[in-house]
Amino acid sequence: MKTVIYPDKDTDLSKYEYINSEIIIYDKTGSIDTTFNKTDSEDIFSSVENIILTQNCIKDGAYDIKALKEACGNISDKIRGDALIVFDTLVPPRTVFKMSKVIDEYDLMPELNIAYTSLIKEDTRVIAGINESSLDKVRQLYENQNEDIKEVKHIQTAEIIPILQNTYKDTLIALSNQIAILSEALTVDLIEAIDLANLKEDIHLLNPQPVLNQEIIRDSNEIVDLANEYGEASQLSETTRSTNNYVPYHMAYMAEKELFLKEHLAMFETTVAILGVTNDDELITQSDNASLILIDDFVQRDVEVGVHDDKVTKEIIESHGAKKITMEEAYDADCIIVMTDTEEYRNIDPEKVQKVIITALPILDPEKFKDVEFSSVGQYRLKEGEML
């Protein structure tokens, strides 16, 4: 049995090492580096039993299926009528259905098999097919991958699982962020409350935090886009995104309040150091980025802003009117605002903090910073037994 993988430059071909078939890579431009056998001939599609499409459908932090659609168009008149077409890439629900119409618009290939697969966990793969034959074939292909294979009845169900996972995180974080902001008015230590609330087995609250993982933002927005496309309501996801995008404005308010009440400084006469812009390996997109929203808010109010994040270029930071700084330079600021959780930020030296330090997530030990003007979202500082 032979299988053609139709990749793009983003495909990690090493993960197909244990596919249960002879592998041939379709490489039209000769630019793909692999130890598998390669061909640039489109004739290969008419002579193999299986074709795996792996086009990356996420561009600039949003879903974009153009490359996948182009690949489907390229093979549509070349494949065998009984071939198995496997879509092995993250896509929104009903994408495979749309692509099946590109491949076989008029249903002229009744024996054509179509399947979808994706990793939903590091060691767990979901598979689905349009019929039992498709499901059997894709199961056999991936059975030696050292992964736990889970089957679902419909392809569109498999497609939505990763989106559901990320939207779940965004929604839970929004709940915590909303209550965290309220907790300051209620003089509640929400972090302590969450720790105890989670003792109940069916409760899995997350700590308040800025959402700086692009896949979470992307998939939560995708739910809104899908709801609009199909004429359905999406109030929860819209509110989730709005709530989490409000966090940077609340951080700005906290900074303003702390500096004025404790240092008698107006924002326009202060300097602010923002630590952390993204939780991803690199900044994928600037859209909906909480740290950049915070930077823009300060800059618009003539605040001098320094930014520390080795994963973000000087050019991007300067384009927002801020300055890229070192960690040592951050200590010179009137107000330090921690936006991401890193070992470096967890080890901030309280003795070097000049005036005020604020964290958007509970990563610093309040006891260690008891002699510093320190506050954290959702972690109201009260003396034991005190009521206000």
XYZ file of C-alpha atoms in Angstrom:
388
model
C 0.000 0.000 0.000
C 1.267 3.459 -0.917
C 0.413 6.801 0.653
C 1.196 10.236 -0.716
C 1.622 13.057 1.739
C 0.821 16.420 0.164
C 2.563 18.824 2.585
C 3.441 22.485 2.787
C 6.498 24.157 4.326
C 4.928 24.032 7.808
C 4.377 20.254 7.817
C 6.436 18.269 10.304
C 7.018 15.143 8.221
C 8.838 13.370 11.046
C 5.495 12.657 12.731
C 4.571 10.340 9.827
C 7.525 8.022 10.398
C 5.285 5.240 11.701
C 2.418 5.565 9.226
C 1.406 2.015 8.297
C 2.176 2.377 4.595
C 4.935 3.161 2.127
C 5.258 6.969 2.140
C 5.895 9.205 -0.858
C 6.111 12.984 -0.508
C 4.621 15.149 -3.232
C 7.083 18.016 -3.620
C 6.209 20.142 -6.627
C 8.919 22.771 -6.037
C 11.692 20.527 -4.690
C 11.937 22.639 -1.525
C 10.898 20.051 1.074
C 13.669 18.447 3.114
C 12.829 14.854 4.024
C 14.264 11.349 4.124
C 11.084 9.957 2.537
C 10.967 9.283 -1.181
C 9.778 12.338 -3.097
C 8.158 13.066 -6.429
C 7.143 16.203 -8.289
C 4.812 14.331 -10.641
C 1.072 14.810 -10.235
C 0.607 11.386 -11.814
C 1.393 9.884 -8.423
C -2.095 10.802 -7.169
C -3.762 8.416 -9.603
C -1.676 5.427 -8.553
C -1.827 5.456 -4.750
C -4.469 4.243 -2.324
C -4.126 7.067 0.221
C -3.492 10.809 0.102
C -2.829 12.820 3.283
C -3.343 16.582 3.035
C -1.432 18.539 5.690
C -1.712 22.175 4.574
C -1.449 24.636 7.455
C -4.839 26.336 7.732
C -3.808 28.920 10.312
C -2.233 32.107 8.946
C -1.358 35.162 11.035
C -3.285 33.793 13.997
C -6.571 33.122 12.148
C -8.041 30.284 10.111
C -7.324 30.442 6.382
C -8.193 27.420 4.214
C -7.019 28.839 0.873
C -3.944 26.599 0.652
C -5.989 23.514 1.506
C -8.620 24.438 -1.086
C -5.895 24.883 -3.700
C -4.428 21.449 -2.866
C -7.869 19.842 -3.167
C -8.332 21.509 -6.553
C -4.947 20.227 -7.710
C -5.781 16.589 -7.004
C -9.503 16.640 -7.871
C -9.173 15.250 -11.400
C -6.206 12.973 -10.721
C -7.194 10.684 -7.845
C -8.576 7.176 -7.993
C -12.292 6.847 -7.400
C -11.734 4.547 -4.412
C -8.859 6.513 -2.856
C -8.761 7.566 0.791
C -8.298 11.319 1.275
C -7.164 12.181 4.806
C -7.288 15.747 6.118
C -4.619 15.966 8.825
C -4.692 19.639 9.822
C -6.562 21.911 12.224
C -9.643 23.375 10.535
C -13.013 24.850 11.566
C -16.072 22.550 11.507
C -17.477 21.658 8.074
C -14.212 22.512 6.306
C -13.739 18.898 5.184
C -17.298 18.884 3.842
C -16.535 22.022 1.805
C -13.272 20.519 0.550
C -15.057 17.301 -0.472
C -17.121 19.428 -2.871
C -13.924 20.865 -4.327
C -12.598 17.347 -4.908
C -15.867 15.807 -6.142
C -18.393 18.597 -6.720
C -21.000 16.441 -8.441
C -20.548 13.223 -6.405
C -19.191 11.352 -9.395
C -16.933 9.152 -7.253
C -19.332 7.200 -4.996
C -16.533 4.982 -3.660
C -14.315 7.916 -2.626
C -13.262 7.693 1.017
C -12.711 10.831 3.101
C -11.392 11.021 6.656
C -10.190 13.585 9.164
C -7.661 13.317 11.976
C -6.028 15.608 14.497
C -4.124 15.405 17.753
C -6.366 16.546 20.609
C -3.734 15.787 23.226
C -0.028 15.067 23.002
C -0.634 11.308 22.901
C -4.263 11.181 21.740
C -5.559 11.341 18.178
C -9.157 11.702 17.057
C -10.278 10.156 13.750
C -13.522 10.239 11.779
C -14.685 9.223 8.318
C -17.643 9.627 5.983
C -18.280 5.883 6.106
C -17.019 2.696 7.747
C -14.560 2.092 4.933
C -12.956 5.517 5.461
C -12.792 4.984 9.205
C -11.209 1.533 8.850
C -8.604 2.814 6.387
C -7.546 5.844 8.446
C -7.427 3.718 11.598
C -5.064 1.273 9.879
C -2.871 4.116 8.613
C -2.320 5.638 12.057
C -2.441 2.520 14.248
C 1.366 2.336 14.690
C 1.801 5.972 15.750
C 2.069 5.190 19.485
C -1.022 7.295 20.106
C -4.341 6.568 21.723
C -6.887 6.704 18.880
C -10.395 7.953 19.608
C -13.139 7.592 17.008
C -16.117 9.911 16.590
C -19.150 9.399 14.366
C -18.875 12.544 12.237
C -15.995 14.493 10.750
C -17.430 17.864 11.772
C -17.523 16.637 15.377
C -13.806 15.795 15.217
C -13.031 19.168 13.644
C -14.553 21.165 16.495
C -12.802 19.388 19.397
C -9.581 21.518 19.428
C -11.676 24.689 19.082
C -13.841 23.549 21.984
C -10.756 22.906 24.128
C -9.373 26.407 23.610
C -12.730 28.152 23.946
C -13.240 26.351 27.257
C -9.995 27.852 28.577
C -10.920 31.331 27.379
C -14.341 31.113 29.042
C -12.972 29.874 32.374
C -10.354 32.623 32.398
C -13.037 35.224 31.621
C -15.053 34.073 34.631
C -12.009 34.428 36.884
C -11.054 37.798 35.406
C -14.576 39.127 35.888
C -14.744 37.980 39.517
C -11.162 39.147 40.141
C -12.041 42.705 39.194
C -15.173 42.545 41.345
C -13.213 40.999 44.210
C -11.239 44.209 44.637
C -14.448 46.075 45.431
C -15.526 43.237 47.723
C -12.071 43.082 49.396
C -11.860 39.378 48.622
C -8.708 37.291 48.084
C -9.988 35.442 45.027
C -6.850 33.306 44.655
C -7.381 31.812 48.088
C -11.082 31.343 47.321
C -10.316 29.560 44.017
C -7.881 27.167 45.712
C -10.587 26.042 48.114
C -13.441 26.108 45.595
C -11.446 23.674 43.431
C -11.527 21.096 46.223
C -14.961 20.155 44.922
C -14.362 17.470 42.297
C -16.454 19.025 39.515
C -14.982 22.538 39.929
C -11.912 23.477 37.855
C -11.551 27.237 38.162
C -8.467 28.917 36.705
C -6.648 31.873 38.226
C -7.282 35.317 36.678
C -4.773 36.175 33.955
C -4.372 37.964 30.631
C -5.060 35.670 27.675
C -1.799 35.778 25.733
C -1.973 32.393 23.958
C -2.966 33.046 20.372
C -4.653 29.676 19.832
C -7.089 30.461 22.655
C -7.944 33.889 21.218
C -8.192 32.454 17.694
C -10.604 29.659 18.560
C -12.809 31.766 20.809
C -13.141 34.283 17.981
C -13.819 31.417 15.579
C -16.898 30.421 17.580
C -18.212 33.960 17.102
C -17.421 33.847 13.372
C -19.113 30.457 12.960
C -22.192 31.667 14.819
C -22.407 34.671 12.506
C -21.889 32.468 9.434
C -24.724 30.131 10.418
C -27.025 32.781 11.896
C -26.800 31.590 15.488
C -26.199 33.391 18.785
C -22.731 33.675 20.341
C -23.265 35.892 23.384
C -21.066 33.808 25.689
C -18.013 33.836 23.416
C -18.510 37.523 22.614
C -18.683 38.334 26.322
C -15.687 36.107 27.010
C -13.547 37.948 24.486
C -14.787 41.341 25.686
C -14.093 40.439 29.322
C -10.575 39.196 28.655
C -9.781 42.175 26.435
C -10.816 44.445 29.316
C -8.054 43.103 31.571
C -5.346 45.475 30.219
C -7.572 48.484 30.856
C -8.063 47.293 34.412
C -4.305 46.922 34.775
C -3.929 50.527 33.625
C -6.512 51.609 36.217
C -4.669 49.689 38.955
C -1.392 51.361 38.000
C -2.980 54.799 38.003
C -4.619 54.221 41.389
C -1.510 52.757 43.034
C 0.792 55.499 41.769
C -1.556 58.314 42.723
C -2.597 57.026 46.144
C 0.792 55.729 47.266
C 3.270 57.881 45.346
C 1.110 60.955 44.581
C 2.051 60.725 40.915
C -0.174 61.372 37.909
C 0.275 58.884 35.073
C 1.676 61.418 32.613
C 4.670 62.035 34.897
C 5.528 58.354 35.400
C 7.401 55.556 33.678
C 5.929 52.076 33.312
C 7.695 48.782 32.568
C 5.501 46.038 31.078
C 6.927 42.536 31.461
C 5.691 39.948 28.949
C 3.802 40.305 25.673
C 3.035 36.739 24.609
C 2.916 33.208 26.006
C 3.584 31.726 22.556
C 7.048 30.893 21.234
C 6.780 34.060 19.163
C 4.274 36.857 18.683
C 1.931 35.398 16.066
C -0.413 38.357 15.666
C -0.879 41.696 17.366
C -4.671 41.426 17.244
C -6.404 41.116 20.659
C -3.043 41.024 22.456
C -3.652 42.213 26.019
C -0.124 43.522 26.579
C -0.149 45.556 23.362
C -3.572 46.944 24.282
C -2.085 48.030 27.619
C 0.933 49.612 25.932
C -1.293 51.534 23.517
C -3.465 52.790 26.369
C -0.495 54.169 28.284
C 1.199 55.673 25.233
C -2.001 57.500 24.269
C -1.855 59.138 27.715
C 1.769 60.255 27.251
C 3.155 57.672 29.663
C 6.736 56.596 29.031
C 6.531 52.821 28.468
C 9.304 50.225 28.469
C 8.622 46.620 27.418
C 10.535 43.462 28.260
C 9.961 40.298 26.222
C 12.793 38.574 24.369
C 10.279 36.922 22.021
C 9.078 40.246 20.587
C 11.177 42.394 18.273
C 12.303 45.926 18.992
C 10.534 47.059 15.807
C 7.126 45.799 16.988
C 7.510 47.384 20.409
C 8.632 50.699 18.948
C 5.736 50.672 16.473
C 3.465 50.952 19.520
C 5.357 53.959 20.808
C 7.228 52.043 23.535
C 10.880 51.173 24.133
C 12.370 47.695 24.385
C 14.209 47.368 27.704
C 16.294 44.894 29.669
C 15.154 43.397 32.955
C 17.574 45.613 34.854
C 16.135 48.692 33.135
C 12.650 47.577 34.163
C 13.567 48.043 37.806
C 14.052 51.776 37.182
C 10.382 52.284 36.273
C 7.899 53.900 38.629
C 5.519 51.015 38.019
C 6.337 47.454 36.946
C 3.445 45.464 35.473
C 3.905 41.691 35.072
C 1.722 40.220 32.302
C 3.151 36.713 31.762
C 4.367 33.874 33.955
C 8.066 33.154 33.458
C 10.814 31.999 35.806
C 12.545 35.342 35.321
C 9.493 37.285 36.472
C 8.830 34.930 39.380
C 12.323 35.782 40.612
C 11.878 39.555 40.600
C 13.933 41.075 43.415
C 11.599 43.086 45.676
C 14.521 45.169 46.950
C 15.106 46.528 43.445
C 11.510 47.682 42.910
C 11.574 51.481 42.981
C 7.932 52.321 43.702
C 5.068 50.041 42.613
C 4.750 46.545 41.172
C 1.498 45.030 39.856
C 0.890 41.544 38.502
C -1.947 40.461 36.223
C -1.679 36.897 37.555
C -0.720 35.454 40.956
C 2.922 34.473 40.463
C 4.593 36.483 43.253
C 4.545 35.612 46.944
C 2.735 38.453 48.762
C 4.752 37.755 51.911
C 8.017 38.242 50.019
C 6.734 41.604 48.753
C 5.123 42.742 52.022
C 7.454 45.743 52.264
C 6.840 46.774 48.635
C 3.894 48.618 47.078
C 2.606 45.429 45.460
C -0.816 44.319 44.223
C -2.112 41.485 42.084
C -5.397 41.125 40.217
C -7.855 39.214 42.391
C -5.502 39.031 45.350
C -6.719 41.764 47.677
C -4.222 42.348 50.484
C -5.874 42.220 53.894
C -4.444 41.545 57.307
C -5.598 38.227 58.739
C -9.139 38.549 60.053
C -9.547 42.107 58.733
C -12.882 43.192 57.271
C -13.332 46.315 55.157
